mmCIF file of C-alpha atoms and ligand atoms in Angstrom:
data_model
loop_
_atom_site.group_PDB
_atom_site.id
_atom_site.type_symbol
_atom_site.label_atom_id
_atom_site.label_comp_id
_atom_site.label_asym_id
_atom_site.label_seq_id
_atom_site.Cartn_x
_atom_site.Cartn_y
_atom_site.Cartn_z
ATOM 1 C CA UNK A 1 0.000 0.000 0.000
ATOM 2 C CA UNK A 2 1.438 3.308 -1.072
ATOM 3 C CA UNK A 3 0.934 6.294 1.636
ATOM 4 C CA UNK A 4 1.570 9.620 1.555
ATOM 5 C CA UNK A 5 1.526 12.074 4.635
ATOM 6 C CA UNK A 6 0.242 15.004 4.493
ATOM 7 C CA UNK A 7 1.093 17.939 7.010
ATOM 8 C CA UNK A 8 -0.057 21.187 6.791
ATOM 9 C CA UNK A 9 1.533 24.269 8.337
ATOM 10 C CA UNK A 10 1.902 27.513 9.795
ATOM 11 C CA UNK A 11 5.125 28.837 11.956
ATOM 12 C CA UNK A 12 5.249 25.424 13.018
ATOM 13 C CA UNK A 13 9.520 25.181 13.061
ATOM 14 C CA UNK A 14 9.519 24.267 17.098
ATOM 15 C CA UNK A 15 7.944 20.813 15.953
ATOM 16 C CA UNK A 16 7.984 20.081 12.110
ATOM 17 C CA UNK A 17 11.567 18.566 12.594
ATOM 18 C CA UNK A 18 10.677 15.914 14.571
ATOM 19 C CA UNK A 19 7.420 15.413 12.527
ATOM 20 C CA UNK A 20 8.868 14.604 9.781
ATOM 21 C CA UNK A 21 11.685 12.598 10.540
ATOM 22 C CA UNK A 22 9.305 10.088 12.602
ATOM 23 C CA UNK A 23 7.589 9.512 9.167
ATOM 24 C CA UNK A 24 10.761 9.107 6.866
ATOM 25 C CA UNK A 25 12.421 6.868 9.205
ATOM 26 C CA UNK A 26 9.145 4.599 8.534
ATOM 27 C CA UNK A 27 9.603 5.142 5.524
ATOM 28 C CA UNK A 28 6.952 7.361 4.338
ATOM 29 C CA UNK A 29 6.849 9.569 1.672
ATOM 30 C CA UNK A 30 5.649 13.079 3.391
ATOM 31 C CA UNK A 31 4.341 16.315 1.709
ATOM 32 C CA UNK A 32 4.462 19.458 3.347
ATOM 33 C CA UNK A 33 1.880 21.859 2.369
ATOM 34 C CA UNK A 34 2.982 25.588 4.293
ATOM 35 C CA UNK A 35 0.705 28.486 4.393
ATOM 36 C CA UNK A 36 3.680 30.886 4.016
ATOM 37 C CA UNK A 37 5.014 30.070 7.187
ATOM 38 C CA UNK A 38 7.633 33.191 8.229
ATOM 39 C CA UNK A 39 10.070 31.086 10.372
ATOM 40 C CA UNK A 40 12.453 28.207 9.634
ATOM 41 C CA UNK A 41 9.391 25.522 9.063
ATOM 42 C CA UNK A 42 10.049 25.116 5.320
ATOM 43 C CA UNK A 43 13.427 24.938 5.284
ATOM 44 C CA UNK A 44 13.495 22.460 8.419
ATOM 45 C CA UNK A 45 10.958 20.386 6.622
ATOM 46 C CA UNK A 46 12.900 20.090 3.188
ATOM 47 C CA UNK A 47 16.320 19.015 5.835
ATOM 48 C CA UNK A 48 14.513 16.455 7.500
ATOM 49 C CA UNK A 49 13.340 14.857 3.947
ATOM 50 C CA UNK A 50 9.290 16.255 3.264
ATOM 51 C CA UNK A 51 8.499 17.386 -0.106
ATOM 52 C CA UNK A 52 7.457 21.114 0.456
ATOM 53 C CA UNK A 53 4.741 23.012 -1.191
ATOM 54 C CA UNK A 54 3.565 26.815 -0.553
ATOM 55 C CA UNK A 55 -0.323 26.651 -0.396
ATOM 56 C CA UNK A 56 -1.764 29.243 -3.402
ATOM 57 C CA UNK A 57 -4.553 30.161 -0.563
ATOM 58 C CA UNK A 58 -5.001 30.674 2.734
ATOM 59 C CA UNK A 59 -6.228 28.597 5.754
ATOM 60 C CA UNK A 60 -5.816 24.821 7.041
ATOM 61 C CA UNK A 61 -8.845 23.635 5.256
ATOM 62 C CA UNK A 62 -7.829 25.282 1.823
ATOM 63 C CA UNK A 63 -4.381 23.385 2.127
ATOM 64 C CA UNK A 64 -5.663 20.200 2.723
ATOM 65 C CA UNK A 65 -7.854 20.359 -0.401
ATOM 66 C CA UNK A 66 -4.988 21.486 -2.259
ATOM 67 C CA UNK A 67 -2.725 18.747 -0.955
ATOM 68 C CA UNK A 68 -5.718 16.586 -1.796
ATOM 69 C CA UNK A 69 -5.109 17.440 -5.521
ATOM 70 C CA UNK A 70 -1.444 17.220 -5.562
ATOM 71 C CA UNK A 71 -1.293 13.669 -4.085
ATOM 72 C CA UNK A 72 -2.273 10.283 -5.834
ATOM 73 C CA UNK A 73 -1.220 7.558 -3.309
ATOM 74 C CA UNK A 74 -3.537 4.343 -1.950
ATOM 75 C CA UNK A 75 -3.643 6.300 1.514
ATOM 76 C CA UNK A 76 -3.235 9.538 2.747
ATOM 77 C CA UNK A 77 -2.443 10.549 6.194
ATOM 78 C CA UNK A 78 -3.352 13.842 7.708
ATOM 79 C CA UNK A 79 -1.542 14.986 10.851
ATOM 80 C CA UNK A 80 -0.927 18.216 12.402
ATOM 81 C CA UNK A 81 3.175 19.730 12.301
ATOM 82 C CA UNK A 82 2.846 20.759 15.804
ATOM 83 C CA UNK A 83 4.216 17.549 17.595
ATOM 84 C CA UNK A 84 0.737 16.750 19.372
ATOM 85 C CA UNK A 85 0.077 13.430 17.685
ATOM 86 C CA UNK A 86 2.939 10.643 17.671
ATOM 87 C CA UNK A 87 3.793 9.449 14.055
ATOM 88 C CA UNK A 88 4.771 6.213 15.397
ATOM 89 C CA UNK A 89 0.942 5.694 15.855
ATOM 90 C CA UNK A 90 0.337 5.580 12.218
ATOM 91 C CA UNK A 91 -0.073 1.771 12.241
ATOM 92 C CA UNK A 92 -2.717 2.314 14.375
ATOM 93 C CA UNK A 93 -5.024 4.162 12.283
ATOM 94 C CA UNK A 94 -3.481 2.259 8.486
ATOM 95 C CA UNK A 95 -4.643 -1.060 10.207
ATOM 96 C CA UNK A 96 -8.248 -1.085 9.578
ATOM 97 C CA UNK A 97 -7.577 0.405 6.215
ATOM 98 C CA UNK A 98 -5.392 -2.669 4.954
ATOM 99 C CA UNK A 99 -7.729 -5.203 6.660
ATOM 100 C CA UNK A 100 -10.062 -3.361 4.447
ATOM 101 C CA UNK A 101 -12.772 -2.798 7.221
ATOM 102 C CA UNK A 102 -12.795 1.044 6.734
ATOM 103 C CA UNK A 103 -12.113 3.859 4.189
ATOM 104 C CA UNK A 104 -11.728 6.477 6.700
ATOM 105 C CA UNK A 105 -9.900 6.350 10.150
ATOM 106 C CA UNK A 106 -9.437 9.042 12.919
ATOM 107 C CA UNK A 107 -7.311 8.739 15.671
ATOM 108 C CA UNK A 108 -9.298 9.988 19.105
ATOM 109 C CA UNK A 109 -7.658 11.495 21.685
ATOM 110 C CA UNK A 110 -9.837 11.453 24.120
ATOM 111 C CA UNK A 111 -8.322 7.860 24.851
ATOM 112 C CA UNK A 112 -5.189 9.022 25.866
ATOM 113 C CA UNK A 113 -4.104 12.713 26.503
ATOM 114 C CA UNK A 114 -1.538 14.213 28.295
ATOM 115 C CA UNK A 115 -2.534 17.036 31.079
ATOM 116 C CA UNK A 116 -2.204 20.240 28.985
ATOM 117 C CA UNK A 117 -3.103 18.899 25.545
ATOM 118 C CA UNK A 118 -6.296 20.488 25.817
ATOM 119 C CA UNK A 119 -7.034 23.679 27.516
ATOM 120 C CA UNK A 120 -10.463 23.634 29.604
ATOM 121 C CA UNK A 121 -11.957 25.861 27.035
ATOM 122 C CA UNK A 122 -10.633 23.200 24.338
ATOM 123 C CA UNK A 123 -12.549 20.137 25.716
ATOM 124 C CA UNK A 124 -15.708 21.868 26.660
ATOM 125 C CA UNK A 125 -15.834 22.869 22.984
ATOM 126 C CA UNK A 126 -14.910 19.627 21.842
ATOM 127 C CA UNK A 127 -17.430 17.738 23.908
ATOM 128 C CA UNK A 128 -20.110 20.006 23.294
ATOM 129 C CA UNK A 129 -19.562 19.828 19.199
ATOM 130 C CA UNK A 130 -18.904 16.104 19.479
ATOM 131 C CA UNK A 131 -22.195 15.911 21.304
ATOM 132 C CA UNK A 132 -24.341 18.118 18.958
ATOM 133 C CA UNK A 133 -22.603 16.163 16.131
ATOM 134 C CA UNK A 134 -24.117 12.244 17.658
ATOM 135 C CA UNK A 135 -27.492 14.578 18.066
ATOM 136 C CA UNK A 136 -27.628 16.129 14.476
ATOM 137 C CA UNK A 137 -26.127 12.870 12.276
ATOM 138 C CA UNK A 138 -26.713 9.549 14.639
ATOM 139 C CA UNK A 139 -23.790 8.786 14.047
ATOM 140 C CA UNK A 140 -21.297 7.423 17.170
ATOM 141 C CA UNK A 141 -18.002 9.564 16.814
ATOM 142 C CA UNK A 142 -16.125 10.851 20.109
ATOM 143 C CA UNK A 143 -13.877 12.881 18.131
ATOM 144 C CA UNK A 144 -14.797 14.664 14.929
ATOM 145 C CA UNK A 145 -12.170 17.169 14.875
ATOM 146 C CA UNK A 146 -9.214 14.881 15.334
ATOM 147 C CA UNK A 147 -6.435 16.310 13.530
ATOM 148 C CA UNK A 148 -4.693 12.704 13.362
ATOM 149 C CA UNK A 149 -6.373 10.510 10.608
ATOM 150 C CA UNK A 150 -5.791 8.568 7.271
ATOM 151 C CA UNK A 151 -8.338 8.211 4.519
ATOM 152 C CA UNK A 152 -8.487 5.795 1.219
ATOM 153 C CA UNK A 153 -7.924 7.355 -2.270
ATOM 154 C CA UNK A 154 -11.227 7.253 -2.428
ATOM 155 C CA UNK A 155 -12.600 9.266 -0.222
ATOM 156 C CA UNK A 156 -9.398 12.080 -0.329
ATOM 157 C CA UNK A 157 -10.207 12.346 -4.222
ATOM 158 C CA UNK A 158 -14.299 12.146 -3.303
ATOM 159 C CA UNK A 159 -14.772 14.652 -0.404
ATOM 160 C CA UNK A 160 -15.968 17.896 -1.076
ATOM 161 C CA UNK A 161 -13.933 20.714 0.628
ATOM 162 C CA UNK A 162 -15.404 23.972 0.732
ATOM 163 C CA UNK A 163 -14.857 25.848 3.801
ATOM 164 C CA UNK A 164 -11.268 27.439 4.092
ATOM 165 C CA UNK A 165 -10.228 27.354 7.972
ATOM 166 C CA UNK A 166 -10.858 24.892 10.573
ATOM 167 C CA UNK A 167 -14.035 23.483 9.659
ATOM 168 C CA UNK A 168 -11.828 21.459 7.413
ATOM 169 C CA UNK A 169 -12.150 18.008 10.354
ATOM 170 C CA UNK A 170 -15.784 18.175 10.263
ATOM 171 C CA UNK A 171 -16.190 18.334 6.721
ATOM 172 C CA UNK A 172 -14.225 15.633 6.156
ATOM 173 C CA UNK A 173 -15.872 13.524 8.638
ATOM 174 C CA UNK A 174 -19.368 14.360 7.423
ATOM 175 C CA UNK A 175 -18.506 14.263 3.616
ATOM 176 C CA UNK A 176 -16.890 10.676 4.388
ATOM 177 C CA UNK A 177 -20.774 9.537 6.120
ATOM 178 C CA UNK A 178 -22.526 11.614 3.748
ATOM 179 C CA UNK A 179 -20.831 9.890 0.703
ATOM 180 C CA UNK A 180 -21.541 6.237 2.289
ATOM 181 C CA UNK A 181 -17.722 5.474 3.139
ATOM 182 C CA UNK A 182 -17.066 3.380 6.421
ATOM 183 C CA UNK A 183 -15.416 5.722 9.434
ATOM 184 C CA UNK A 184 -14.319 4.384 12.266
ATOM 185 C CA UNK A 185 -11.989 5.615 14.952
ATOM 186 C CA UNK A 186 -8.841 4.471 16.691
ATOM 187 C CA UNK A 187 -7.795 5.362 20.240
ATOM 188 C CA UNK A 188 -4.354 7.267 19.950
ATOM 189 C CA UNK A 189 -2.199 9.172 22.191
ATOM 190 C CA UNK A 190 -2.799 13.131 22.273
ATOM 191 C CA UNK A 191 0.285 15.393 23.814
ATOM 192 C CA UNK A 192 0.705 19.341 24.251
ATOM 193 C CA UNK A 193 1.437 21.075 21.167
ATOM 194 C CA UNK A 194 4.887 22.948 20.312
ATOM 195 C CA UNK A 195 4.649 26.479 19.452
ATOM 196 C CA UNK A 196 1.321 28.064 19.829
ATOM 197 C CA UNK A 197 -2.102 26.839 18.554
ATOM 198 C CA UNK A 198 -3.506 28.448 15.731
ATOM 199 C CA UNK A 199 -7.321 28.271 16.568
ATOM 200 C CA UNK A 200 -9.013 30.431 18.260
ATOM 201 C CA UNK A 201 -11.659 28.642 20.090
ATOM 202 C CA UNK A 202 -14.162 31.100 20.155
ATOM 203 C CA UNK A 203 -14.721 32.222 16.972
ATOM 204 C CA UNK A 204 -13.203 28.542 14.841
ATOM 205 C CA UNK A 205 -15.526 26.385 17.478
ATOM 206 C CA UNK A 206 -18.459 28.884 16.625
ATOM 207 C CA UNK A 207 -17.455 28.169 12.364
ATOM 208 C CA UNK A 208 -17.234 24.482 12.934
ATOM 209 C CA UNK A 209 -20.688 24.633 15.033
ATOM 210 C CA UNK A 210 -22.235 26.430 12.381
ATOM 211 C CA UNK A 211 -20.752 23.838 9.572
ATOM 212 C CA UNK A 212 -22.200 20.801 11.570
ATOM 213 C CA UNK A 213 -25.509 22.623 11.310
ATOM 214 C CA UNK A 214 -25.256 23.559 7.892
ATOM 215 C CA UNK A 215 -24.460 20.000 6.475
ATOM 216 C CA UNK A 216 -26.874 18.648 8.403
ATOM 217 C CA UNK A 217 -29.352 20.293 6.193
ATOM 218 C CA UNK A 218 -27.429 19.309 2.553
ATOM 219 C CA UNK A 219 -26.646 15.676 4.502
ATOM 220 C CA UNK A 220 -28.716 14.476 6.471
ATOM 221 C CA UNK A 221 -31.996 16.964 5.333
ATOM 222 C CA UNK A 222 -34.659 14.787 7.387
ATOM 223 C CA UNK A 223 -32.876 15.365 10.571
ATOM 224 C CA UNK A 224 -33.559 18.564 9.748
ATOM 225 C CA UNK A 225 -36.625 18.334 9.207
ATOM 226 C CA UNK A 226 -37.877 16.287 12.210
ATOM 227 C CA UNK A 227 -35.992 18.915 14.444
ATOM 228 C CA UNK A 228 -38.849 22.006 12.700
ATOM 229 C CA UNK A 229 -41.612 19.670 12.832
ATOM 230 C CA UNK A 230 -40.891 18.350 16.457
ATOM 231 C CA UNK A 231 -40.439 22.035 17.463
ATOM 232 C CA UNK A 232 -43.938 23.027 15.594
ATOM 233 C CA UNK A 233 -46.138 19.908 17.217
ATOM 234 C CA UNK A 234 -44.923 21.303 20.625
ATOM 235 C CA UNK A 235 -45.583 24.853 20.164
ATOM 236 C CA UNK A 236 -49.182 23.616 19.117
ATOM 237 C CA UNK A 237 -49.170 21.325 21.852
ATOM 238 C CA UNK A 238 -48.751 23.990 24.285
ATOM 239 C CA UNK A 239 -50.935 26.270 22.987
ATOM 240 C CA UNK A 240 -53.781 23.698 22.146
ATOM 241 C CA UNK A 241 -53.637 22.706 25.871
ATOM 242 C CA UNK A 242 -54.018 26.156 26.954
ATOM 243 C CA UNK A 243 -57.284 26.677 24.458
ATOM 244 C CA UNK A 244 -58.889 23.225 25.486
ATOM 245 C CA UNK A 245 -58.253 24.439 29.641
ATOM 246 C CA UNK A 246 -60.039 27.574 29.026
ATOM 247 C CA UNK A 247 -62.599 26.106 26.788
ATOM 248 C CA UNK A 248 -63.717 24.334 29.934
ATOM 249 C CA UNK A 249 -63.294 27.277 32.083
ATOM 250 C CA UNK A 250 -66.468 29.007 28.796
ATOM 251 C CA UNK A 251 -63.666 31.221 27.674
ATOM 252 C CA UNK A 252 -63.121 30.712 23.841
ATOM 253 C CA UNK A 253 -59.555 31.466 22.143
ATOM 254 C CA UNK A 254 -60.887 31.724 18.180
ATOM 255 C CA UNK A 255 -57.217 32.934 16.505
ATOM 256 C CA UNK A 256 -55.486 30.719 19.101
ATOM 257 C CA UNK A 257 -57.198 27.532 18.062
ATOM 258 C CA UNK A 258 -56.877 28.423 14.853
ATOM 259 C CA UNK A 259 -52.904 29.034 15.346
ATOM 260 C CA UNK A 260 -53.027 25.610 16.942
ATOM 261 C CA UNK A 261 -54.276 23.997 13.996
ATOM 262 C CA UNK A 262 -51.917 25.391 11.585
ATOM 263 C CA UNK A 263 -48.838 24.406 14.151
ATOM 264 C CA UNK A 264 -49.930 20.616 14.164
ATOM 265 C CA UNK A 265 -50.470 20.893 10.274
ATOM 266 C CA UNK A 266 -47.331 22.201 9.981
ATOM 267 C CA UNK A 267 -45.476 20.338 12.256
ATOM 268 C CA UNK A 268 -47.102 16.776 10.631
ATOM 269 C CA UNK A 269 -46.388 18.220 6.904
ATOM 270 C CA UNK A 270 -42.571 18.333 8.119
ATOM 271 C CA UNK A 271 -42.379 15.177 9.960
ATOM 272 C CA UNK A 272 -44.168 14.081 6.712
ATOM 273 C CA UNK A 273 -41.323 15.672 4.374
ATOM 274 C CA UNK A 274 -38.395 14.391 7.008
ATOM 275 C CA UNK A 275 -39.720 10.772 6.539
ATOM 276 C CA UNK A 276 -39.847 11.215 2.573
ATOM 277 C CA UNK A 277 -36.342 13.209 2.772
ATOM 278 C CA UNK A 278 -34.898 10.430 5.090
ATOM 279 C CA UNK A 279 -35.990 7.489 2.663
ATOM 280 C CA UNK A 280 -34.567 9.323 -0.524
ATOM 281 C CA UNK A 281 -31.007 10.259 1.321
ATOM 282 C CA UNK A 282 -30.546 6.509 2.522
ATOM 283 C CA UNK A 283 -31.150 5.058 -0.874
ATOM 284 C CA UNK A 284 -28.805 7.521 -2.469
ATOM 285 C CA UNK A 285 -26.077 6.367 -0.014
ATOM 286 C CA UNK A 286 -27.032 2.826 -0.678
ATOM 287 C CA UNK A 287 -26.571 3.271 -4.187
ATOM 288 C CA UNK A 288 -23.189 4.570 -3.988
ATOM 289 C CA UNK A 289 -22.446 2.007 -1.742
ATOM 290 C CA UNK A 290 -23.656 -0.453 -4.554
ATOM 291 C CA UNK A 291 -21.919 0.896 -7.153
ATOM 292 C CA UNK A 292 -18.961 1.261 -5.713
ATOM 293 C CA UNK A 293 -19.037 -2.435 -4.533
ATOM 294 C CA UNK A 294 -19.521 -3.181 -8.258
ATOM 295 C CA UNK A 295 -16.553 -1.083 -9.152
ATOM 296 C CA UNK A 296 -14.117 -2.994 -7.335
ATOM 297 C CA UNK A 297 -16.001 -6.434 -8.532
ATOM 298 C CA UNK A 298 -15.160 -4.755 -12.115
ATOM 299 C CA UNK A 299 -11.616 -3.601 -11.314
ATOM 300 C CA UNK A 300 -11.364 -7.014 -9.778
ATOM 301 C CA UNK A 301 -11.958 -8.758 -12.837
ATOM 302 C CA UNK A 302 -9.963 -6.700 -15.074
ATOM 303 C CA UNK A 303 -7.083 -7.547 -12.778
ATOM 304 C CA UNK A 304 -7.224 -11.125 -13.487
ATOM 305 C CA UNK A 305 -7.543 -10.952 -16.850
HETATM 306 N N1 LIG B 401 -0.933 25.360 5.445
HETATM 307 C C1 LIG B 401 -1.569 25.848 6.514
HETATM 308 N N2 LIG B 401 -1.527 25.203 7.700
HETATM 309 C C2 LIG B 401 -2.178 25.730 8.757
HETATM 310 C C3 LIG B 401 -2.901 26.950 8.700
HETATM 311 N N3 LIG B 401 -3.439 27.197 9.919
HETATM 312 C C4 LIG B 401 -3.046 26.196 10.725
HETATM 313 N N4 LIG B 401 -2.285 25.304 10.026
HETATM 314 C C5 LIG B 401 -1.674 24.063 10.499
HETATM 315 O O1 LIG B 401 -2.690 23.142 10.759
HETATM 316 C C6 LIG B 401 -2.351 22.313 11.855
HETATM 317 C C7 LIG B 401 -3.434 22.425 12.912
HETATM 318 O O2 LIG B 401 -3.435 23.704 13.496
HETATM 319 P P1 LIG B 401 -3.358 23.893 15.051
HETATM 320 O O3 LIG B 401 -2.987 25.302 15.345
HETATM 321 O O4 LIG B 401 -2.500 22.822 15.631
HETATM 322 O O5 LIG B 401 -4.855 23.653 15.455
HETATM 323 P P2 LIG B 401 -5.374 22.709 16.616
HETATM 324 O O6 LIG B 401 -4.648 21.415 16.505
HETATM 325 O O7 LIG B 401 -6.817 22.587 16.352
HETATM 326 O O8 LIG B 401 -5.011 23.460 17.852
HETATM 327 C C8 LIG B 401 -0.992 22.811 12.360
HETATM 328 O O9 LIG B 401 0.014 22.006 11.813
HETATM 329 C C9 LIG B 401 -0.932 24.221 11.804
HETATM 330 O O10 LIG B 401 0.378 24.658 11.579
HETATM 331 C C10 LIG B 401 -2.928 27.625 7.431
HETATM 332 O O11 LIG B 401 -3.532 28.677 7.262
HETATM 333 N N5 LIG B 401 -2.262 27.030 6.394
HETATM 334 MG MG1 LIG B 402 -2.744 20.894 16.620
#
């Protein structure tokens, strides 16, 4: 299997050194794609044996797509040049891959982290985004944002990147479920970061909140729609209660009643809509699921001809 790492960076020369050279002594052909980094990071990089490429954008998420382009290996690895994630784990997350049980595999850190790693701020965020994540897609990840994972050339080359900063983990993760691949994740070892971070937790964890959310209606559109038409039943609910109370007590709510009506209607029409939604998006994945299985039968056959 042919694999090519992929680390993108920023200022990162307190760590890329050490990056780099745990992948090349594997053996591991490594490209380094730099967002213009203004200290030693390139130059370091190029020593230690990476291939080194100058983004023509800006942003993590931009270079990964970019990198995504450039490469055309089996496997690719993605891993942050800060020093937080061991490359002597790589086995770790390759394994399922060659066993061929998954396309996609992320490395979670919440199995093993050093004290530091993450700052309080850090894991609230993460726990809270990882939750509304399992809410929003039913789907059981404990660490979407991983920085640490390697995908098939299937779903690198498939995976639609459009947002250019750090929203860049979640689309990857929801593309991967979106497009029918198999995900699964690994437990790895997490450490504190060389240098300083380049997130801002406020305002990227707000962006990456906002891009769960806003998949969720191109991915997973009944989800979506059950959420409305949950929140419309109960509104009528509430208010439908509150007519039928005061009906008893002879006081008559006309418009209210009326509102109540339209709520239920509306929130039926949507449950209605989710459950047509829902039963469209799973047959589209199953269909790419089926025709990618008869791919590979093809390919298979062509082989042993
Ligand atoms: N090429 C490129 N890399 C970036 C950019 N911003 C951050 N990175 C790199 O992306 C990786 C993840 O960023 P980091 O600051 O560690 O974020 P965190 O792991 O979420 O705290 C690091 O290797 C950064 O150097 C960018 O604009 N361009
Ligand atoms: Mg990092």
């Amino acid at each position: 299997m042919d694999v090519t790492v992929v680390i993108p960076t920023l200022n990162e020369e307190e760590a890329i050194g050490e990056v780099v050279e745990g992948f090349v002594r594997q053996g591991y052909r490594v490209l380094v794609i730099d967002g213009n980094s203004q200290d030693r990071t390139r130059e370091i990089a190029r020593e230690k044996g990476a291939e080194v490429v100058i983004q023509s954008g800006k942003g993590k998420g931009q270079a990964v797509a970019e990198a995504f382009e450039i490469v055309n290996s089996d496997v690719v690895v993605l891993i942050d040049g800060d020093g937080s994630y061991l490359p002597d784990e790589v086995e770790k997350l390759l394994k399922p891959i060659k066993k061929g049980i998954a396309d996609h595999v992320v490395g979670n850190r919440f199995a093993n982290y050093e004290k530091g790693a993450f700052t309080r701020l850090n894991l609230f965020g993460n726990k809270i985004l990882n939750f509304f994540f399992r809410l929003a897609y039913g789907y059981e990840l404990r660490d979407i944002l991983s920085g640490y994972r390697a995908m098939t050339r299937d779903v690198y080359k498939n995976v639609d990147l459009k947002k250019p900063g750090f929203e860049v983990e979640t689309e990857l993760t929801v593309e991967t479920i979106a497009k029918g691949f198999r995900i699964m994740e690994v437990p790895i070892t997490y450490l504190k970061r060389g240098g300083k971070t380049k997130l801002n937790p406020l305002k990227d964890g707000f962006r990456i909140g906002k891009t769960i959310y806003e998949l969720l209606s191109r991915y997973s559109p009944a989800r979506y729609l059950y959420f409305f038409g949950f929140g419309f039943i109960v509104a009528g609910l509430i208010s439908g209660c509150y007519v039928v109370i005061e009906w008893f007590a002879r006081v008559t709510h006309f418009l209210l009643a009326i509102l109540t009506a339209l709520f239920i209607i509306t929130g039926v029409q949507l449950l209605m809509f989710g459950l047509i939604a829902d039963f469209i998006f799973r047959s589209n994945v199953e269909f790419r699921k089926e025709i990618r299985r008869l791919r590979e039968a093809i390919e298979g056959e062509g082989k042993r001809d």
